Tab-separated table of C-alpha atoms and ligand atoms in Angstrom:
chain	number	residue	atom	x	y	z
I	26	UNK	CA	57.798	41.424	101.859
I	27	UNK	CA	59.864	42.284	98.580
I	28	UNK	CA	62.761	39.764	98.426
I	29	UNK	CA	63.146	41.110	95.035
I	30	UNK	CA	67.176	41.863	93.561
I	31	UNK	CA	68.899	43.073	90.703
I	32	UNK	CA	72.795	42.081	89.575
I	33	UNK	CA	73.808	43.498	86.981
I	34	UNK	CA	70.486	44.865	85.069
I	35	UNK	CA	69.222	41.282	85.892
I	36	UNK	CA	66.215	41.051	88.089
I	37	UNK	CA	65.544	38.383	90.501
I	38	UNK	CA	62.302	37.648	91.954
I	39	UNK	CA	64.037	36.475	95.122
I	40	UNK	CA	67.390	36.979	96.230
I	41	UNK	CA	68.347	33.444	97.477
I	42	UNK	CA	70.050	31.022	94.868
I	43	UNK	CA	72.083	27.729	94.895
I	44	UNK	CA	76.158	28.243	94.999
I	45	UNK	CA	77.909	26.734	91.922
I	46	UNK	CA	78.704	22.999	92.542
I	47	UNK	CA	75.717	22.580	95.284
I	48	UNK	CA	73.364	20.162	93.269
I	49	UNK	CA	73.715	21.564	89.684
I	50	UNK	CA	75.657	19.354	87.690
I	51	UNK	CA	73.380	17.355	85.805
I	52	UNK	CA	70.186	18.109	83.933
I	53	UNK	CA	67.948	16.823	86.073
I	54	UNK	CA	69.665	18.825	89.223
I	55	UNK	CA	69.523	22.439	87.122
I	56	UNK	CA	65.575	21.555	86.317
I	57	UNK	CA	64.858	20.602	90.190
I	58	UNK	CA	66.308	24.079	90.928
I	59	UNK	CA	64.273	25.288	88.527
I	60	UNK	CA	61.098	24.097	89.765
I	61	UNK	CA	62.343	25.511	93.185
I	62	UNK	CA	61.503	28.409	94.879
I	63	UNK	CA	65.590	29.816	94.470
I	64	UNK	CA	65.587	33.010	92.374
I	65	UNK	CA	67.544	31.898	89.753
I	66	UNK	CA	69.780	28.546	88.271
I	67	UNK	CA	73.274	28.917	88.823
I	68	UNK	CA	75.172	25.760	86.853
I	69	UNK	CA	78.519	23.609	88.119
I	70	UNK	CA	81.476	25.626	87.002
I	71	UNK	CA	81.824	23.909	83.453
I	72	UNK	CA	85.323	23.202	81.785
I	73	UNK	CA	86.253	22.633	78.153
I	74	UNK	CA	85.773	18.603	78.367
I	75	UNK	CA	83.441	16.522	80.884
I	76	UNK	CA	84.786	15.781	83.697
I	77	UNK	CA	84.500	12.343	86.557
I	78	UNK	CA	86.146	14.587	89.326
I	79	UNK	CA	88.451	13.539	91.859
I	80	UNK	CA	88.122	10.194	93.815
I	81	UNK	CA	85.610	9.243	96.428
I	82	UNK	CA	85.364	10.159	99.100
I	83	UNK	CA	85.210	13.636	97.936
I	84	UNK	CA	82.513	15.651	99.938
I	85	UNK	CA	81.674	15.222	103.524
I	86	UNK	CA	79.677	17.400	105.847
I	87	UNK	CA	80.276	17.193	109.390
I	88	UNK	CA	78.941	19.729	112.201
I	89	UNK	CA	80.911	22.757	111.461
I	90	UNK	CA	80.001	22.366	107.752
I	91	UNK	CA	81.491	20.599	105.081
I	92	UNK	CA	84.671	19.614	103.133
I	93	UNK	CA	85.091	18.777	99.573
I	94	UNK	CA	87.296	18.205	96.496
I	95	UNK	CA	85.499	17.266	94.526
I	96	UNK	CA	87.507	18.157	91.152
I	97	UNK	CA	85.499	19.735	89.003
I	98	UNK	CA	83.461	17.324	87.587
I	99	UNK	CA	80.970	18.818	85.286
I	100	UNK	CA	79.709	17.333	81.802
I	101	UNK	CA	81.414	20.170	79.659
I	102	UNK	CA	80.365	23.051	78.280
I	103	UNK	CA	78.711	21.992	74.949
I	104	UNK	CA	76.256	20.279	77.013
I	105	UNK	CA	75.431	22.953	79.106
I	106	UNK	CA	75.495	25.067	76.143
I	107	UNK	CA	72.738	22.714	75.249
I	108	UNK	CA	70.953	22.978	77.937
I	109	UNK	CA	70.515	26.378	78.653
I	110	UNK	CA	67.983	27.511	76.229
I	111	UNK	CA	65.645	24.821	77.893
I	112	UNK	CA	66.323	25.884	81.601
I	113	UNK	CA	64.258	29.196	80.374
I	114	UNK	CA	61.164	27.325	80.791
I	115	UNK	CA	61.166	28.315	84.509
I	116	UNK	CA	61.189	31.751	83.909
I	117	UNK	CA	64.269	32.500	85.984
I	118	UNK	CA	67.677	34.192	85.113
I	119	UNK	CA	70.388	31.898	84.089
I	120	UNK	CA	74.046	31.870	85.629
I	121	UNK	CA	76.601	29.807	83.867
I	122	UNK	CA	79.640	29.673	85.695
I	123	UNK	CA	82.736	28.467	83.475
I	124	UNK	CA	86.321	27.137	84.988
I	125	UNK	CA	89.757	26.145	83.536
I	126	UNK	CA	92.833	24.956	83.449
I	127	UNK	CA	94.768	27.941	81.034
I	128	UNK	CA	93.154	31.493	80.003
I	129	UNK	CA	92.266	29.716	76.079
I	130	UNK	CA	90.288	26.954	77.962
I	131	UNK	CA	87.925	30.173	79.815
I	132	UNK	CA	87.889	32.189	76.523
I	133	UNK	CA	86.560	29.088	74.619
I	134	UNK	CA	84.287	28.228	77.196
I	135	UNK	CA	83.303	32.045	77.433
I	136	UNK	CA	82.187	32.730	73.454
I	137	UNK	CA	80.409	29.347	73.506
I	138	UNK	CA	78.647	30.214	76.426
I	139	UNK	CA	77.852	33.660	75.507
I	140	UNK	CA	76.197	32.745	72.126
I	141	UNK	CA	73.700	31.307	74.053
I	142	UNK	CA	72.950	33.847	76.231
I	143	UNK	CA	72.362	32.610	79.909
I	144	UNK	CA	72.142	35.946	82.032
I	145	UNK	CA	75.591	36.163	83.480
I	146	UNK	CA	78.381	34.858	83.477
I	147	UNK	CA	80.354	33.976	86.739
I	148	UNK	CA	83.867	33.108	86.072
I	149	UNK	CA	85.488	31.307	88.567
I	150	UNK	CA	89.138	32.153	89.682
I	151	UNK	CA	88.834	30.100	93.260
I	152	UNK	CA	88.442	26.828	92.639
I	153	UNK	CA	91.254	24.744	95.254
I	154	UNK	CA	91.191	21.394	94.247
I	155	UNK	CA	93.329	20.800	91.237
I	156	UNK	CA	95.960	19.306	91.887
I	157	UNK	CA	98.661	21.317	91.200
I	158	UNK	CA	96.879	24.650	89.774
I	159	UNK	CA	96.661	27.440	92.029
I	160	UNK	CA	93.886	29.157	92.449
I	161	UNK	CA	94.111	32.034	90.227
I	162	UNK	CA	92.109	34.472	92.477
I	163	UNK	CA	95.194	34.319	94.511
I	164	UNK	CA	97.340	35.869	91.802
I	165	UNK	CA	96.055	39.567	90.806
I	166	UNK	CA	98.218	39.955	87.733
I	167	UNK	CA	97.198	36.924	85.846
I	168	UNK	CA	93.271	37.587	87.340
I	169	UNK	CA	93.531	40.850	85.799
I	170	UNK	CA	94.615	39.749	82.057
I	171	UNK	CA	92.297	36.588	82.200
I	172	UNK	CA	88.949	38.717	83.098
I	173	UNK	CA	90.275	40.802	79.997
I	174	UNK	CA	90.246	38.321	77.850
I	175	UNK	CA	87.040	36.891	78.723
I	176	UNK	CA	85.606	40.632	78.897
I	177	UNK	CA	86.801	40.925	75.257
I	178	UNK	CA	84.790	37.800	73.968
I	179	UNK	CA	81.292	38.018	76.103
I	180	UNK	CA	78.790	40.432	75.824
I	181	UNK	CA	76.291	39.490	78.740
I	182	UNK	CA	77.449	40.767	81.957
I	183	UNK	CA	80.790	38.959	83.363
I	184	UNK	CA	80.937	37.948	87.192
I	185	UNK	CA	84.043	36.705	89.220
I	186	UNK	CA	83.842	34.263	91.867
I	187	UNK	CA	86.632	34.970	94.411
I	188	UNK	CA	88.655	33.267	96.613
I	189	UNK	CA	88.540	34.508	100.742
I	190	UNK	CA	91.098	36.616	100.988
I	191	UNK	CA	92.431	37.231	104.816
I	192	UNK	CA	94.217	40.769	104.416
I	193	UNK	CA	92.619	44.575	103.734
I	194	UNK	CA	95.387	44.636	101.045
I	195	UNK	CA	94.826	41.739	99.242
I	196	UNK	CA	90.769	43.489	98.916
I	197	UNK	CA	91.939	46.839	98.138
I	198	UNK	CA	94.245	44.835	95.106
I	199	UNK	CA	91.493	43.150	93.747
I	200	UNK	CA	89.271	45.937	94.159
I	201	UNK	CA	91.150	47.526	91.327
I	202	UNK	CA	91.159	44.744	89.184
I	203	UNK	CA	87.306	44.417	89.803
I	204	UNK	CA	87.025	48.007	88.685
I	205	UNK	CA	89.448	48.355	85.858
I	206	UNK	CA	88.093	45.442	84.254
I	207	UNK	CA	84.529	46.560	84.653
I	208	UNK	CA	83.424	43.312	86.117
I	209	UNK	CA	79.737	43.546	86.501
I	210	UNK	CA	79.121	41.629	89.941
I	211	UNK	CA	81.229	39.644	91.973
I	212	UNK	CA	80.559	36.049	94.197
I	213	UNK	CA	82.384	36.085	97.354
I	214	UNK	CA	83.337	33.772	98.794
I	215	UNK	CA	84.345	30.345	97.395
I	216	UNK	CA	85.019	27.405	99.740
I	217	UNK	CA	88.013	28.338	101.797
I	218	UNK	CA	90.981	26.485	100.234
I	219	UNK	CA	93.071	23.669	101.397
I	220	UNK	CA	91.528	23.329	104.685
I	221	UNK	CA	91.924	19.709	106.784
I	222	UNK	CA	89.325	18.006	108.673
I	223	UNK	CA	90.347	15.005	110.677
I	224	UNK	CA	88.454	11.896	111.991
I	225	UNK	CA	90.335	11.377	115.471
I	226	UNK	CA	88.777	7.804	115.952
I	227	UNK	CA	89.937	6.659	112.768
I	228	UNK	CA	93.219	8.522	112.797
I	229	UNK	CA	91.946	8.986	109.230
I	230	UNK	CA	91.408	11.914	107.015
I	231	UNK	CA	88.008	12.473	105.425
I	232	UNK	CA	88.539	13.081	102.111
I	233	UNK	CA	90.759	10.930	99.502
I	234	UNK	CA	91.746	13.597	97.298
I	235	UNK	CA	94.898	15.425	97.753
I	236	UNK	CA	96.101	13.532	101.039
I	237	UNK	CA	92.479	14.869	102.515
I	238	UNK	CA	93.063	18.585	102.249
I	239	UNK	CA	89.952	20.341	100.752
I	240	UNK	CA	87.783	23.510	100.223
I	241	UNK	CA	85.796	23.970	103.359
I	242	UNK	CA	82.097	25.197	103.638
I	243	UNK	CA	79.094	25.571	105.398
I	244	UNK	CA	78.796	26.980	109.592
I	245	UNK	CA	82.304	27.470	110.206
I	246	UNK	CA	83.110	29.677	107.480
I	247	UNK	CA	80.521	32.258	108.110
I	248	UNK	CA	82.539	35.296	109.537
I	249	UNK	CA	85.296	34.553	106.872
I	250	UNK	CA	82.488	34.973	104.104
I	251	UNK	CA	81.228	38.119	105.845
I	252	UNK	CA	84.074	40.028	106.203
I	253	UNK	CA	85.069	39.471	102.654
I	254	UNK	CA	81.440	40.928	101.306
I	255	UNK	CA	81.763	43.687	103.627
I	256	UNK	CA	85.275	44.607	103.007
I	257	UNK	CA	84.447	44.555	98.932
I	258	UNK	CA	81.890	46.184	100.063
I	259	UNK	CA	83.464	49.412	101.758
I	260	UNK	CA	85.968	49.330	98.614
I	261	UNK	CA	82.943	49.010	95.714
I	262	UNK	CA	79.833	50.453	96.837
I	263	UNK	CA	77.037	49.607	94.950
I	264	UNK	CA	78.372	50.427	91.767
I	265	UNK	CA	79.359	46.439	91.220
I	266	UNK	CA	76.854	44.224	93.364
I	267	UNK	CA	77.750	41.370	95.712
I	268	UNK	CA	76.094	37.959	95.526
I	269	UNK	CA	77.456	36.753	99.255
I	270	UNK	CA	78.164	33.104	99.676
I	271	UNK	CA	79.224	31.099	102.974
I	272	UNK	CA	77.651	29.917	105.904
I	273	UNK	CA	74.264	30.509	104.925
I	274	UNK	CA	71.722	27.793	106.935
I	275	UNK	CA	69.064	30.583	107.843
I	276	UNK	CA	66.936	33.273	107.290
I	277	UNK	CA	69.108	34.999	110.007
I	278	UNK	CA	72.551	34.435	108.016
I	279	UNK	CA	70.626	36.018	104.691
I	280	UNK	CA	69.941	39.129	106.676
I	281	UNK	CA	73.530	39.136	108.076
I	282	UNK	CA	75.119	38.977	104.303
I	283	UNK	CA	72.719	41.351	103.156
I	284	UNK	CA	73.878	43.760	105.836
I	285	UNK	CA	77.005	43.510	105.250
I	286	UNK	CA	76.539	44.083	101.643
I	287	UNK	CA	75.559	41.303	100.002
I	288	UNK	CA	72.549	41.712	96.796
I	289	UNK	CA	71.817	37.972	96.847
I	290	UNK	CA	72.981	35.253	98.285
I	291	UNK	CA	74.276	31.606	97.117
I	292	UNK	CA	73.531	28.545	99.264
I	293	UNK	CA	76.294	25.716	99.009
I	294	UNK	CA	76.256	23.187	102.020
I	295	UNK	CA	72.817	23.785	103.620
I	296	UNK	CA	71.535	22.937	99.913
I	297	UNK	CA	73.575	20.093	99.485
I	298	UNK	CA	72.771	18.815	103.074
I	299	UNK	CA	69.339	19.537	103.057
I	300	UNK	CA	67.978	19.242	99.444
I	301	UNK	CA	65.666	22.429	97.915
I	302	UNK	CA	63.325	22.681	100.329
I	303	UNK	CA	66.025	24.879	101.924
I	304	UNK	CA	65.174	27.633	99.864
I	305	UNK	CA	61.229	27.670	100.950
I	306	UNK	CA	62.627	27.478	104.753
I	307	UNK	CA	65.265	30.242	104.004
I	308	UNK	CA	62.689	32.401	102.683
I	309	UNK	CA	60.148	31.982	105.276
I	310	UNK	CA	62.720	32.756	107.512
I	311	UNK	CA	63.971	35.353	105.910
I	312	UNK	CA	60.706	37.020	105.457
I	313	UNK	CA	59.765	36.636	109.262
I	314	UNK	CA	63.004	38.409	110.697
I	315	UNK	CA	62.970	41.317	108.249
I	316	UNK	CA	59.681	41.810	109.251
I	317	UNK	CA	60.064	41.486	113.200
I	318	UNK	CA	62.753	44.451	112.263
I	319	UNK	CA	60.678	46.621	110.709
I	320	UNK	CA	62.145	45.971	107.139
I	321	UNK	CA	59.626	45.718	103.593
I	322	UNK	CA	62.715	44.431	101.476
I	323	UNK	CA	66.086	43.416	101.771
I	324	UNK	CA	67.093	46.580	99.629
I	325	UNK	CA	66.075	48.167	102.992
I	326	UNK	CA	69.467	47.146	104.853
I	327	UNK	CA	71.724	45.920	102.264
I	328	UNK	CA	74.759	47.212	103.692
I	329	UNK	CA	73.546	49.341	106.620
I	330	UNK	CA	75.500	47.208	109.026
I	331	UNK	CA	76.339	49.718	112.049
I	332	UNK	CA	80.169	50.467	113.167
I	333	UNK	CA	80.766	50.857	116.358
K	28	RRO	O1	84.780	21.081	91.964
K	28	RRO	C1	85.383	21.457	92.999
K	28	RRO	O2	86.201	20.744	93.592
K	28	RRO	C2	85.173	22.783	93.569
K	28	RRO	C3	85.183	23.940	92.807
K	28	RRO	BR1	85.302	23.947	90.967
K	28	RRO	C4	85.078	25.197	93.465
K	28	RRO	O3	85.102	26.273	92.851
K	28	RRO	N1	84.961	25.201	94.804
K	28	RRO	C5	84.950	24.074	95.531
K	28	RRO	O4	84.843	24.138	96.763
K	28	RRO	N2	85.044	22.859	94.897
């Protein structure tokens, strides 16, 4: 069974990774996902200084899936900058994924990044939880001349990680974007934004951050990360691959991302709730229901999802 991918000229032995944020922060998290069986290392979204994060309680996972704000904390770039040569030890692609504040603190963190050479770059335009900073996925203008600027200072191929986005125009906007800038794979999607999960008992929010309001993940947001891969999707082909991300806690929901689209896939919640065994179950899994269906790889049905 040939689990095999490519994004962007970069091969992948397998097509399952972590999600940025899900147990790669530290050094010791990117080499355990190293020594796992995920196809490659994707880092914590990395910003100009380190980082402590927002206030505990900051992540909780609950039966629908989870709920964090966790803020961002990360220990900088210069340390993962550090870092990354060593991470080629395990003989998988690299993918630093870099954050901000203001476009100067992503093209910093961008020509840093780049002289070490990871194998992509995912830049992140959907993170919710600053307080007070929008997430700049949302706004298609300023996406547009950010990704330019980074594009103009990088020279390994430049990812976005997007935001859901709930309308066919707000896909067919950023669609354009995504092709004028000649972004060279895109994430979708990032935790959906500014969500609220409740403990009834306690009368009590969850979460302490921002009055408990918080990216959710995981089960619940499943069809919302589906319909976003498939609508980029209809609007980009194959010409710019998808890495889908959301809802992903087995081999079945791999199979339903890849049909809809998706070239990889990212694992957030399931990884953080179950550690990275999760990527030896996934693949099993995986591996057993494309081959029930008569599939030899997942190149097979990426995308072949049938309309009724
Ligand atoms: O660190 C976070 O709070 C965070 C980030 Br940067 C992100 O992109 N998505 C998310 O759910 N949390």
């Amino acid at each position: 069974m040939d689990l095999s991918t490519n994004i962007a000229g970069v091969q992948l032995s397998t097509c399952l990774m972590n999600a940025s944020g899900a147990r790669c922060v530290s050094q010791d998290e990117l080499e355990r996902l190293g020594g796992s069986l995920a196809g490659a290392i994707v880092t914590k979204s990395m910003t100009p200084q380190s980082r402590a994060g927002n206030p505990e309680p900051r992540y909780v996972g609950f039966e629908g899936g989870s709920i964090n704000s966790m803020g961002l904390p990360n220990l900088g770039y210069a340390a993962y900058a550090k870092m990354i040569p060593g991470l080629r030890q395990f003989g998988k692609p690299i993918v630093a994924s870099i954050a901000g504040f203001q476009m100067d603190d992503f093209v910093e963190i961008a020509k840093a990044i780049n002289e070490v050479k990871p194998d992509l770059l995912e830049v992140n335009l959907s993170c919710p939880n600053i307080p007070g900073k929008p997430q700049i996925g949302y706004d298609v203008e300023a996406s547009e001349r950010l990704l330019n600027k980074i594009r103009n200072v990088v020279s390994i191929p430049m990812g976005v990680k997007l935001p859901p986005y709930f309308d066919p125009a707000h896909h067919e906007m950023l669609a354009g974007v995504l092709d004028r800038v000649k972004v060279s794979f895109i994430t979708v999607i990032n935790s959906v934004g500014n969500a609220l999960v409740i403990d009834p008992d306690k009368e009590s929010v969850v979460i302490k951050p921002k009055g408990g309001f918080g990216g959710l993940g995981g089960r619940i947001i499943k069809p919302v990360a589906l319909a976003n891969v498939r609508a980029f999707w209809k609007l980009l082909g194959d010409h710019i691959p998808i890495i889908g991300t959301g809802g992903v806690e087995t081999g079945r929901d791999v199979f339903e991302h890849v049909l809809c689209g998706a070239s990889a896939v990212q694992i957030g919640t399931a990884l953080v709730e179950e550690d990275i065994s999760v990527f030896e179950r996934l693949e099993r899994e995986l591996k057993q229901w494309l081959q029930q269906r008569g599939y030899s790889s997942i190149m097979a049905c990426r995308g072949k999802l049938k309309e009724l």
